[in-house]
Coordinates of C-alpha atoms and ligand atoms in Angstrom, one line a residue:
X4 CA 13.2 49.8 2.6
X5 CA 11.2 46.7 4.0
X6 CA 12.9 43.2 2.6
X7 CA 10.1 41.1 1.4
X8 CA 10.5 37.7 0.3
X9 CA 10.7 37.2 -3.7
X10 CA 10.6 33.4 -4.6
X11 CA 11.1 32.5 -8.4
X12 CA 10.2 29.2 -9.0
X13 CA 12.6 27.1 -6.6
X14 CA 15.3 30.3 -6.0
X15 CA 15.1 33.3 -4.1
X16 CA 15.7 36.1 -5.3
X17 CA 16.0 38.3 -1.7
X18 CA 17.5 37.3 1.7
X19 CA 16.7 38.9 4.8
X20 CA 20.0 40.3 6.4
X21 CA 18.8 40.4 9.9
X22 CA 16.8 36.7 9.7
X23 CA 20.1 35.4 8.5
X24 CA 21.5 37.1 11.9
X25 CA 18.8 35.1 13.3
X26 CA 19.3 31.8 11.6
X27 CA 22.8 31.9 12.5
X28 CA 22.3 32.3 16.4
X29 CA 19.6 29.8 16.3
X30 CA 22.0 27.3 15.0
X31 CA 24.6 28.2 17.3
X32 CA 22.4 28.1 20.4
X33 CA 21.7 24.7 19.4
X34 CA 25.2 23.5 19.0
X35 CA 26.1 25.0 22.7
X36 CA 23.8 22.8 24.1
X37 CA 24.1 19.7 22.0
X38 CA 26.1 16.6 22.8
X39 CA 30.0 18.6 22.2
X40 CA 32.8 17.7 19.5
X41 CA 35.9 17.2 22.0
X42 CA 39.0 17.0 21.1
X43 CA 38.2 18.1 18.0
X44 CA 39.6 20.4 15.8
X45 CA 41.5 23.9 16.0
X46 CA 41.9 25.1 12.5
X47 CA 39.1 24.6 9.7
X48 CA 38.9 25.4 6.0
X49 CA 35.5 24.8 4.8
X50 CA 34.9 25.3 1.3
X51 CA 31.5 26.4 0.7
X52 CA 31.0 27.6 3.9
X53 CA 27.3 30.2 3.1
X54 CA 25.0 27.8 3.9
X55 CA 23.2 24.5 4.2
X56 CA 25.8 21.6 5.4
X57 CA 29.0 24.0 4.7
X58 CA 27.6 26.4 7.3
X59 CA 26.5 24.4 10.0
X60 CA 29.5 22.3 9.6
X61 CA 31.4 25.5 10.4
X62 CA 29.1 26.7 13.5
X63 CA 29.5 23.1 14.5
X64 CA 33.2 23.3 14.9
X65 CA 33.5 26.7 16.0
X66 CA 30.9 27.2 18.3
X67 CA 29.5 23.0 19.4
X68 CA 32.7 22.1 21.3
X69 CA 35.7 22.3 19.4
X70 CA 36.6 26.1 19.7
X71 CA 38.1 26.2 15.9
X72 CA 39.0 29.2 14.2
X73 CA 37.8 28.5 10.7
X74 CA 38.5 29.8 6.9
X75 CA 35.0 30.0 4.5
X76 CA 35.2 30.1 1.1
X77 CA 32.2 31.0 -0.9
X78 CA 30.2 32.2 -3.7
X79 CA 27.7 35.0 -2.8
X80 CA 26.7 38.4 -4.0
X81 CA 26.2 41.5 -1.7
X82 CA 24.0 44.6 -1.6
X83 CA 24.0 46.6 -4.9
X84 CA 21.4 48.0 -7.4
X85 CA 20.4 44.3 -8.3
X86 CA 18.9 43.5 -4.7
X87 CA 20.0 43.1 -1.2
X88 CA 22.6 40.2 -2.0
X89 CA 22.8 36.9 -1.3
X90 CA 21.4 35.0 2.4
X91 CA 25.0 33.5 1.9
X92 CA 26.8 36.6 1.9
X93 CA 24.8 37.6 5.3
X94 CA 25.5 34.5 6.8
X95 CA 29.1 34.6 6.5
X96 CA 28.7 38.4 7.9
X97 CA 27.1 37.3 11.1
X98 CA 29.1 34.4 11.3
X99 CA 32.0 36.0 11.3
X100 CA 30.9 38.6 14.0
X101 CA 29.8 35.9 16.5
X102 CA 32.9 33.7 16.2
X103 CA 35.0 37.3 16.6
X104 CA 32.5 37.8 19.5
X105 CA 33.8 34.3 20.5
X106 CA 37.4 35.3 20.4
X107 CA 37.4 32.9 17.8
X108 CA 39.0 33.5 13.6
X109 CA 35.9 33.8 11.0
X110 CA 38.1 34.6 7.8
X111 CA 36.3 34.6 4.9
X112 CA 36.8 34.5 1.2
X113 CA 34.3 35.1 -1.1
X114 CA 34.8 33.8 -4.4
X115 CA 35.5 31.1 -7.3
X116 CA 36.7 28.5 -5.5
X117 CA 38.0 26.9 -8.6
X118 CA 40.2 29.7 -9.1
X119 CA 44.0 29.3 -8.7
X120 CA 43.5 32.9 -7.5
X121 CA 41.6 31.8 -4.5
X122 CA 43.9 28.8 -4.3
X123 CA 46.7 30.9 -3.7
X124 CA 45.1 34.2 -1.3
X125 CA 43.8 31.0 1.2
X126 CA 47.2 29.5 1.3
X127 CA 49.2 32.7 2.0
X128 CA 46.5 33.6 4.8
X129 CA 47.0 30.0 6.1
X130 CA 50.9 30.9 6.3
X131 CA 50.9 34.4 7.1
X132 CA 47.9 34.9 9.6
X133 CA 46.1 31.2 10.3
X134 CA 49.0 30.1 12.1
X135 CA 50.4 27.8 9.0
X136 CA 48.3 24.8 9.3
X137 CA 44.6 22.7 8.9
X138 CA 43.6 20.4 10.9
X139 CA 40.4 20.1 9.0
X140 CA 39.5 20.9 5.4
X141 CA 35.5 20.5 5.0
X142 CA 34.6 20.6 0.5
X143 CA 30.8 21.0 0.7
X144 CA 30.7 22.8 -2.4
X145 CA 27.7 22.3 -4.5
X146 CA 27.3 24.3 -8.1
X147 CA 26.1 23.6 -11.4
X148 CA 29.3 24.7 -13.3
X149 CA 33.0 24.4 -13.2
X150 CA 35.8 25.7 -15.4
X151 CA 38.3 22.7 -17.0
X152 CA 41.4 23.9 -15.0
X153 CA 43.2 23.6 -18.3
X154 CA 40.8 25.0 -21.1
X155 CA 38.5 27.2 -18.7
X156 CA 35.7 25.9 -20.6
X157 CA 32.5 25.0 -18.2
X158 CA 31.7 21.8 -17.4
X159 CA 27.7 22.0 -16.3
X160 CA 26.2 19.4 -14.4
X161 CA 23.1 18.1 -15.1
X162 CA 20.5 15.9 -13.1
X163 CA 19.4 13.4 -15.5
X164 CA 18.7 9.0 -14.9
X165 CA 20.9 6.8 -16.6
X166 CA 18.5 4.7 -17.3
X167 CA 14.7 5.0 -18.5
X168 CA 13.2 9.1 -18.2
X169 CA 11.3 9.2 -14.8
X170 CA 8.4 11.5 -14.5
X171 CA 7.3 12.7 -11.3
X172 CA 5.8 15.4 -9.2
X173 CA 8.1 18.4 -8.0
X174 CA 7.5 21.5 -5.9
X175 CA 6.8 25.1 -7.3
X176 CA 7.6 27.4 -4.2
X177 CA 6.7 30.4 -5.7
X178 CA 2.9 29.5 -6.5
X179 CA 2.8 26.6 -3.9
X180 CA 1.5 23.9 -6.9
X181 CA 3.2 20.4 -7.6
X182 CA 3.7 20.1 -11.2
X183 CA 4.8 16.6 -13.0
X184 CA 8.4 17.1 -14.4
X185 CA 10.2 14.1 -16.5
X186 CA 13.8 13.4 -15.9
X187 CA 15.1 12.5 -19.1
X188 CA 18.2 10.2 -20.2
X189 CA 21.3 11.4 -19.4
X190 CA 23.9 11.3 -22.9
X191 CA 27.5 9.7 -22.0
X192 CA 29.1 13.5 -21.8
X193 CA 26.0 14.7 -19.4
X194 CA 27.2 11.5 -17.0
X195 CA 30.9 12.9 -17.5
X196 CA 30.4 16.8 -17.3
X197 CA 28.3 16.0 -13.9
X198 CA 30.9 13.6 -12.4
X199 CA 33.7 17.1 -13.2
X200 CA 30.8 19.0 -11.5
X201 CA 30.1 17.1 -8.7
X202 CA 32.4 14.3 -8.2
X203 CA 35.8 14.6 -6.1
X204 CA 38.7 15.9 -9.1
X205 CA 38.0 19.2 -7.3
X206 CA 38.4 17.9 -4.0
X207 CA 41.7 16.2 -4.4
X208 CA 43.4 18.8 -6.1
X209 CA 42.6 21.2 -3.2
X210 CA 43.9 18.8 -0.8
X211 CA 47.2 17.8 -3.1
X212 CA 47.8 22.0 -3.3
X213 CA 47.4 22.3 0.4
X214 CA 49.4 19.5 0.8
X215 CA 52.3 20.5 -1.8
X216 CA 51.9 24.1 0.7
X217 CA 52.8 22.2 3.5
X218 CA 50.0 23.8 5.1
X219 CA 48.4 20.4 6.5
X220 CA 49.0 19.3 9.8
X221 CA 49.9 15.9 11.0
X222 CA 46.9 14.2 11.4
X223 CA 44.9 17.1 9.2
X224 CA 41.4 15.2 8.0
X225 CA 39.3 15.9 5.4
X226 CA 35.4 15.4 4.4
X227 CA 33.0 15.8 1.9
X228 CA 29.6 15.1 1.4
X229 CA 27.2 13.0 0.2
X230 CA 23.7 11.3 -0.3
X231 CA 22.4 7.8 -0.8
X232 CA 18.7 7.7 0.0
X233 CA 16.3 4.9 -0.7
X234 CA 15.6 2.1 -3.1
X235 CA 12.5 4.3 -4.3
X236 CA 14.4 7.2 -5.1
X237 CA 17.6 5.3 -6.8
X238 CA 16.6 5.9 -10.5
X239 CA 16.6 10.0 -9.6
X240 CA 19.7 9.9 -7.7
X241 CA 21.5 7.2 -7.0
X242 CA 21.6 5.5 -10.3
X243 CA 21.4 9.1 -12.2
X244 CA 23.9 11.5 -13.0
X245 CA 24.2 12.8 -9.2
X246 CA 24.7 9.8 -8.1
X247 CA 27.4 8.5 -10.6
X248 CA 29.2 11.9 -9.6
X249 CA 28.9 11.0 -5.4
X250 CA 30.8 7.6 -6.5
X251 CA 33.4 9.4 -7.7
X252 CA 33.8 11.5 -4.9
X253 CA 33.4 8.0 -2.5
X254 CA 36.9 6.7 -4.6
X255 CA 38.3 10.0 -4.4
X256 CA 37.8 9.7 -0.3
X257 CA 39.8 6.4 -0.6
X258 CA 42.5 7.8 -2.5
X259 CA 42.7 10.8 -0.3
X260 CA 42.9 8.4 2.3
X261 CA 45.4 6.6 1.3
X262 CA 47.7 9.7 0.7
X263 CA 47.2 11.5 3.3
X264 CA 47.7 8.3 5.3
X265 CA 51.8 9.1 5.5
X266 CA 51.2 12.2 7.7
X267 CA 48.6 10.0 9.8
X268 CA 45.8 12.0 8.0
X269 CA 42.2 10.5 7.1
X270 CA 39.8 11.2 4.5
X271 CA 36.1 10.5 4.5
X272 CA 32.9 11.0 2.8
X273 CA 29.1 11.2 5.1
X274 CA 26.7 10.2 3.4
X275 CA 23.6 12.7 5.0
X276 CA 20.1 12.9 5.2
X277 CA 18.0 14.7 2.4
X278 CA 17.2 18.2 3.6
X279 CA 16.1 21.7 2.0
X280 CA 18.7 23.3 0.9
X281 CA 19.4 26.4 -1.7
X282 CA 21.2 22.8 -3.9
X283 CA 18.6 20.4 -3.0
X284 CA 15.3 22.1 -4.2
X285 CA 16.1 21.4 -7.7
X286 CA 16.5 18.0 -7.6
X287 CA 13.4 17.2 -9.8
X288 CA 10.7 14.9 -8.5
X289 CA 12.9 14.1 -5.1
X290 CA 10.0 16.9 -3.2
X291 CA 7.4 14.3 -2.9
X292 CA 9.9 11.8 -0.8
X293 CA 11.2 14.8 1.3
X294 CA 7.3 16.2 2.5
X295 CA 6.9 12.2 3.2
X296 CA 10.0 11.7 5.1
X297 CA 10.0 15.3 7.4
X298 CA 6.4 14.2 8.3
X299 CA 7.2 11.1 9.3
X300 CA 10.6 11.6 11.0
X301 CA 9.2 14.5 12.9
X302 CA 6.1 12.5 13.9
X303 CA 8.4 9.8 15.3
X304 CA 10.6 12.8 17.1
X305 CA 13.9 11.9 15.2
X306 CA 13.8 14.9 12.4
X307 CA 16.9 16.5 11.9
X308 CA 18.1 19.8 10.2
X309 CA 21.8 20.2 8.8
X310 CA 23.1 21.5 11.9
X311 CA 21.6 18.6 14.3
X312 CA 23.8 16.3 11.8
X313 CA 26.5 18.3 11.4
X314 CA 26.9 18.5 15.3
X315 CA 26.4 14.4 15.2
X316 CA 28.5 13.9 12.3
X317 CA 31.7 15.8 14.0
X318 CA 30.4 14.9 18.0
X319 CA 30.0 11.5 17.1
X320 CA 31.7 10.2 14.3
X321 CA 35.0 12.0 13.3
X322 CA 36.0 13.3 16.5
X323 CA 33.9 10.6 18.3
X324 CA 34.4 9.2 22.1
X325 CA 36.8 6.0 20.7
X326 CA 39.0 7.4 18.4
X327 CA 38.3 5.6 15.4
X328 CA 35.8 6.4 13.2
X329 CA 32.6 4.4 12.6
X330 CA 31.9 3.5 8.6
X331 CA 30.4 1.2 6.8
X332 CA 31.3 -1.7 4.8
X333 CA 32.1 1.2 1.7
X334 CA 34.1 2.7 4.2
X335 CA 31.5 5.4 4.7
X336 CA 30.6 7.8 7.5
X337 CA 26.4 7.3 7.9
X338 CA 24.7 9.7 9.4
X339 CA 21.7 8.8 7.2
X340 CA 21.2 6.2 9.1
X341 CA 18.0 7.6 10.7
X342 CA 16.4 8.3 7.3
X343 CA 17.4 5.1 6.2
X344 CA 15.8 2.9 9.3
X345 CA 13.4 0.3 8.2
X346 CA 10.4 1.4 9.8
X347 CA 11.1 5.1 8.9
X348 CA 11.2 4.1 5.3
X349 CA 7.9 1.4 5.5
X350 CA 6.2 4.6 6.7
X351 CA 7.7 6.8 4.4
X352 CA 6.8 4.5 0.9
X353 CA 3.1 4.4 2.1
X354 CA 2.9 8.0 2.6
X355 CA 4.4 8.6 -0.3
X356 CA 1.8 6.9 -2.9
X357 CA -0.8 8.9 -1.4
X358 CA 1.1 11.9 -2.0
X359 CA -0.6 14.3 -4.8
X360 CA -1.0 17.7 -6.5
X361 CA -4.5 18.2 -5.2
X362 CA -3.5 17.2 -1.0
X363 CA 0.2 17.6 -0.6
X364 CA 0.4 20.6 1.5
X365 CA -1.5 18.8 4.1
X366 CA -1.0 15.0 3.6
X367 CA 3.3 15.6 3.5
X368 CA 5.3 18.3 5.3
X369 CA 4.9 21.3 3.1
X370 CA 4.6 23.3 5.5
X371 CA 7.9 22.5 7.2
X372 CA 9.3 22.2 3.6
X373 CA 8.5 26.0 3.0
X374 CA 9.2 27.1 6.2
X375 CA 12.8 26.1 6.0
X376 CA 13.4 27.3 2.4
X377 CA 11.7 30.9 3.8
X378 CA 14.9 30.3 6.6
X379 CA 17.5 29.9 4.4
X380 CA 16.8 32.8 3.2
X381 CA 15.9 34.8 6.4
X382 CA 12.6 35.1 6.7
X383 CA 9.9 33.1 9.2
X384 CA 12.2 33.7 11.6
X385 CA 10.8 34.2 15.2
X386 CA 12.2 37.5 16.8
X387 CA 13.0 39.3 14.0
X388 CA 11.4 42.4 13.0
X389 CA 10.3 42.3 9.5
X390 CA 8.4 45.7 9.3
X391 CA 11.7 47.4 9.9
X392 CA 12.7 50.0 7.4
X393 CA 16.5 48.7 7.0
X394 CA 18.7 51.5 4.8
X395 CA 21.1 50.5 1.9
X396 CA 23.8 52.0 3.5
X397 CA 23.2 49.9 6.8
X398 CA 24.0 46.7 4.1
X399 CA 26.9 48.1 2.5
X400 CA 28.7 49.0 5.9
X401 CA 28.5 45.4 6.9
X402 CA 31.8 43.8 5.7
X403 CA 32.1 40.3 5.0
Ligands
LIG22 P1 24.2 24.8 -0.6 O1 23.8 25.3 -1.9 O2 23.5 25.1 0.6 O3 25.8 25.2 -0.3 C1 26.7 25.2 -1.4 C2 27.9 26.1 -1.0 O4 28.9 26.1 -2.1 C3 27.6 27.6 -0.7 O5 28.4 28.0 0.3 C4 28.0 28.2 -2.0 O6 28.4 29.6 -1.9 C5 29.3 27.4 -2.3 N1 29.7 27.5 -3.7 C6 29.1 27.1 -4.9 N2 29.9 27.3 -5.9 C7 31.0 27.9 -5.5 C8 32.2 28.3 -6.1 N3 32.4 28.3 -7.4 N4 33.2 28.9 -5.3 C9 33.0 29.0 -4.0 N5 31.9 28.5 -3.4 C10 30.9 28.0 -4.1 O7 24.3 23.2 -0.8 P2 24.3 21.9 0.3 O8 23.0 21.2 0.0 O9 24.7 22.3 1.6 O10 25.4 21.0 -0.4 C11 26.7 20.7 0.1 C12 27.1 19.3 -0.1 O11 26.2 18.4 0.7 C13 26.9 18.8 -1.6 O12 28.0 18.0 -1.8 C14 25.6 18.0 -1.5 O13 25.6 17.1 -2.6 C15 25.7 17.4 -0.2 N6 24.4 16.8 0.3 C16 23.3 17.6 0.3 C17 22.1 17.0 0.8 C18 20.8 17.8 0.8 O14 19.7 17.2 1.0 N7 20.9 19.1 0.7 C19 22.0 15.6 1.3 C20 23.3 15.0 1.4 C21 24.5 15.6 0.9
LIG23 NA1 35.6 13.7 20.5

């Protein structure tokens, strides 16, 4: 068969398995020559390790420096009579092959994360095969559901203001068209159910189970992610549902901190820069703001994709030159902090106004908007040959 793209809305519904080879290598070429992570660290869980800041976080630490042998957990879906699978599941494939290649460890799990089932296959690889301890535990999860550990009832998530609705424009990939969209007011159990979605309960009770294992190291750190943006896009995130969530997950980091403090361990949040990403796309009426801001950072040469801040983030900041590591007055890592420069943003706000449905694929960075969405899922890659005739049984022989 040929694998052609199939784009529904913002979600794709095919992955090219041999553009995600591609994708992979791309990133990892980039890492090898990049500014390195020394001294960094030897043995990585990353939870939510398929793609977008999970992934490159992982590249970054295997392949940028650090040499670490590293444990992904994710949720994909691979070759059967639905479709090819998920770009996810490829990546962690071809991940795994290159660190092996690398004479590096590329275990992965793929599955609920929220599981206690999960919980307890990671921590009896850690102890039987991993070499008993983390120095590292990366939660870049991101989902729209999770179970109540007690009830197994879902929480869902839901990206909503807290204040008045907002209505704005926000990308159709499929048919290339920007449609208005209103965010509406989020109701008090919305803001709750989000903040069990997306804030840091999850996080911490990974960490206090690994902990309880005994499988952390002295000195073990732990990060999760987050974003801030703008004054002109705080009603949509910061001040909205996701944004109430990432507060939680900022106390969480404190509290982490603080308890993992006795075995000299640190816990931090980075807040990062608004990219594409399989998550990101459906933040409604955020697409404007991004075409603005990848035009203008890449006109003023400073653009960056998850892996160019990933490779900063752990190269500079966690495992940076002096030791300690550099936060702001909220005790958080930046990494933003080119999106968030002054004259990046001046620039930015009066791009953005002129922004519409009718000129946005040339006045923004559509373009470099679709093109990465097409990469996430393997395809626009350079070098790879898409006429190929790839066989079903060539998929199912590749194990994760
Ligand atoms: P993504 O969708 O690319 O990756 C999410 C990962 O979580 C995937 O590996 C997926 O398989 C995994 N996952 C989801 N549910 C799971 C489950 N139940 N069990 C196991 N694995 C599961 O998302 P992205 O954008 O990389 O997000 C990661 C973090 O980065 C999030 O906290 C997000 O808020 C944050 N962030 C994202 C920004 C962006 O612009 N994309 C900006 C700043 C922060
Ligand atoms: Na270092």
């Amino acid at each position: 068969m040929i694998i052609e793209p199939v784009v529904k809305g913002v979600v794709a519904r095919s992955a090219h398995p041999f553009g995600c080879q591609q994708a992979i290598r791309n990133q990892i070429n980039y890492v090898r020559t990049a500014d390195p992570v020394t001294d960094g660290p030897k043995k990585v869980l990353v939870l939510g390790a398929s793609s977008g800041f999970g992934l490159a976080s992982r590249i970054s630490l295997a392949f940028g420096g650090s040499m670490a042998d590293t444990i992904g957990i994710s949720f994909e879906r691979g070759p059967s009579e639905k479709g090819v699978g998920t770009a996810g599941w490829y990546n962690n494939i071809f991940f795994r092959e290159e660190a092996e290649k690398a004479g590096l460890i590329g275990k992965n799990f793929i599955g609920d994360a929220f599981s206690p089932q999960m919980r307890q296959q990671v921590i009896e690889y850690i102890k039987t095969e991993f070499g008993g301890q983390l120095d590292l535990v990366v939660y870049s999860l991101a989902t729209g559901v999770r179970p109540n550990p007690e009830t197994g009832e879902l929480w869902r998530s839901s990206i909503k203001t807290m204040g008045e609705p907002v209505t704005g424009p926000t990308i159709n990939i499929e048919t290339d068209t920007m449609e208005q969209m209103t965010i509406g007011t989020a109701t008090p159990e919305e803001v709750e159910d989000t903040e069990k979605v997306m804030g840091g309960e999850d996080w911490a009770s990974w960490i206090d189970m690994l902990s309880e294992a005994g499988v952390l190291a002295t000195g073990c750190k732990t990060v999760a992610y987050s974003y801030v943006g703008p004054k002109a896009t705080y009603p949509i995130y910061h001040q909205g549902t996701l944004g109430r969530a990432k507060a939680h997950l900022h106390a969480t980091a404190d509290q982490l901190n603080e308890q993992m403090s006795e075995m000299g361990g640190e816990a931090y949040v980075s807040v990062c820069k608004a990219l594409v990403t399989k998550a990101s796309v459906f933040i409604p009426a955020f697409s404007p703001y991004i075409l603005a801001l990848f035009k203008v950072m890449k006109d003023k040469g400073v653009h960056e994709g998850c892996i160019e801040q990933m490779q900063r983030l752990y190269a500079q900041r966690l495992y940076g030159k002096d030791k300690i590591v550099p936060v702001d007055d909220n005790r958080l890592i930046r990494v933003d902090d080119w999106e968030l420069e002054d004259d990046i943003q001046q620039q930015v706000s009066e791009l953005m106004v002129k922004i519409t449905p009718e000129n946005f694929t040339t006045m923004g960075d559509y373009q470099g908007y679709k093109t990465d969405f097409m990469q996430l899922n393997g395809f626009d890659l350079e070098g790879v040959d898409y006429q190929a005739d790839i066989s079903f049984e060539t998929l199912t022989q590749l194990v994760a």
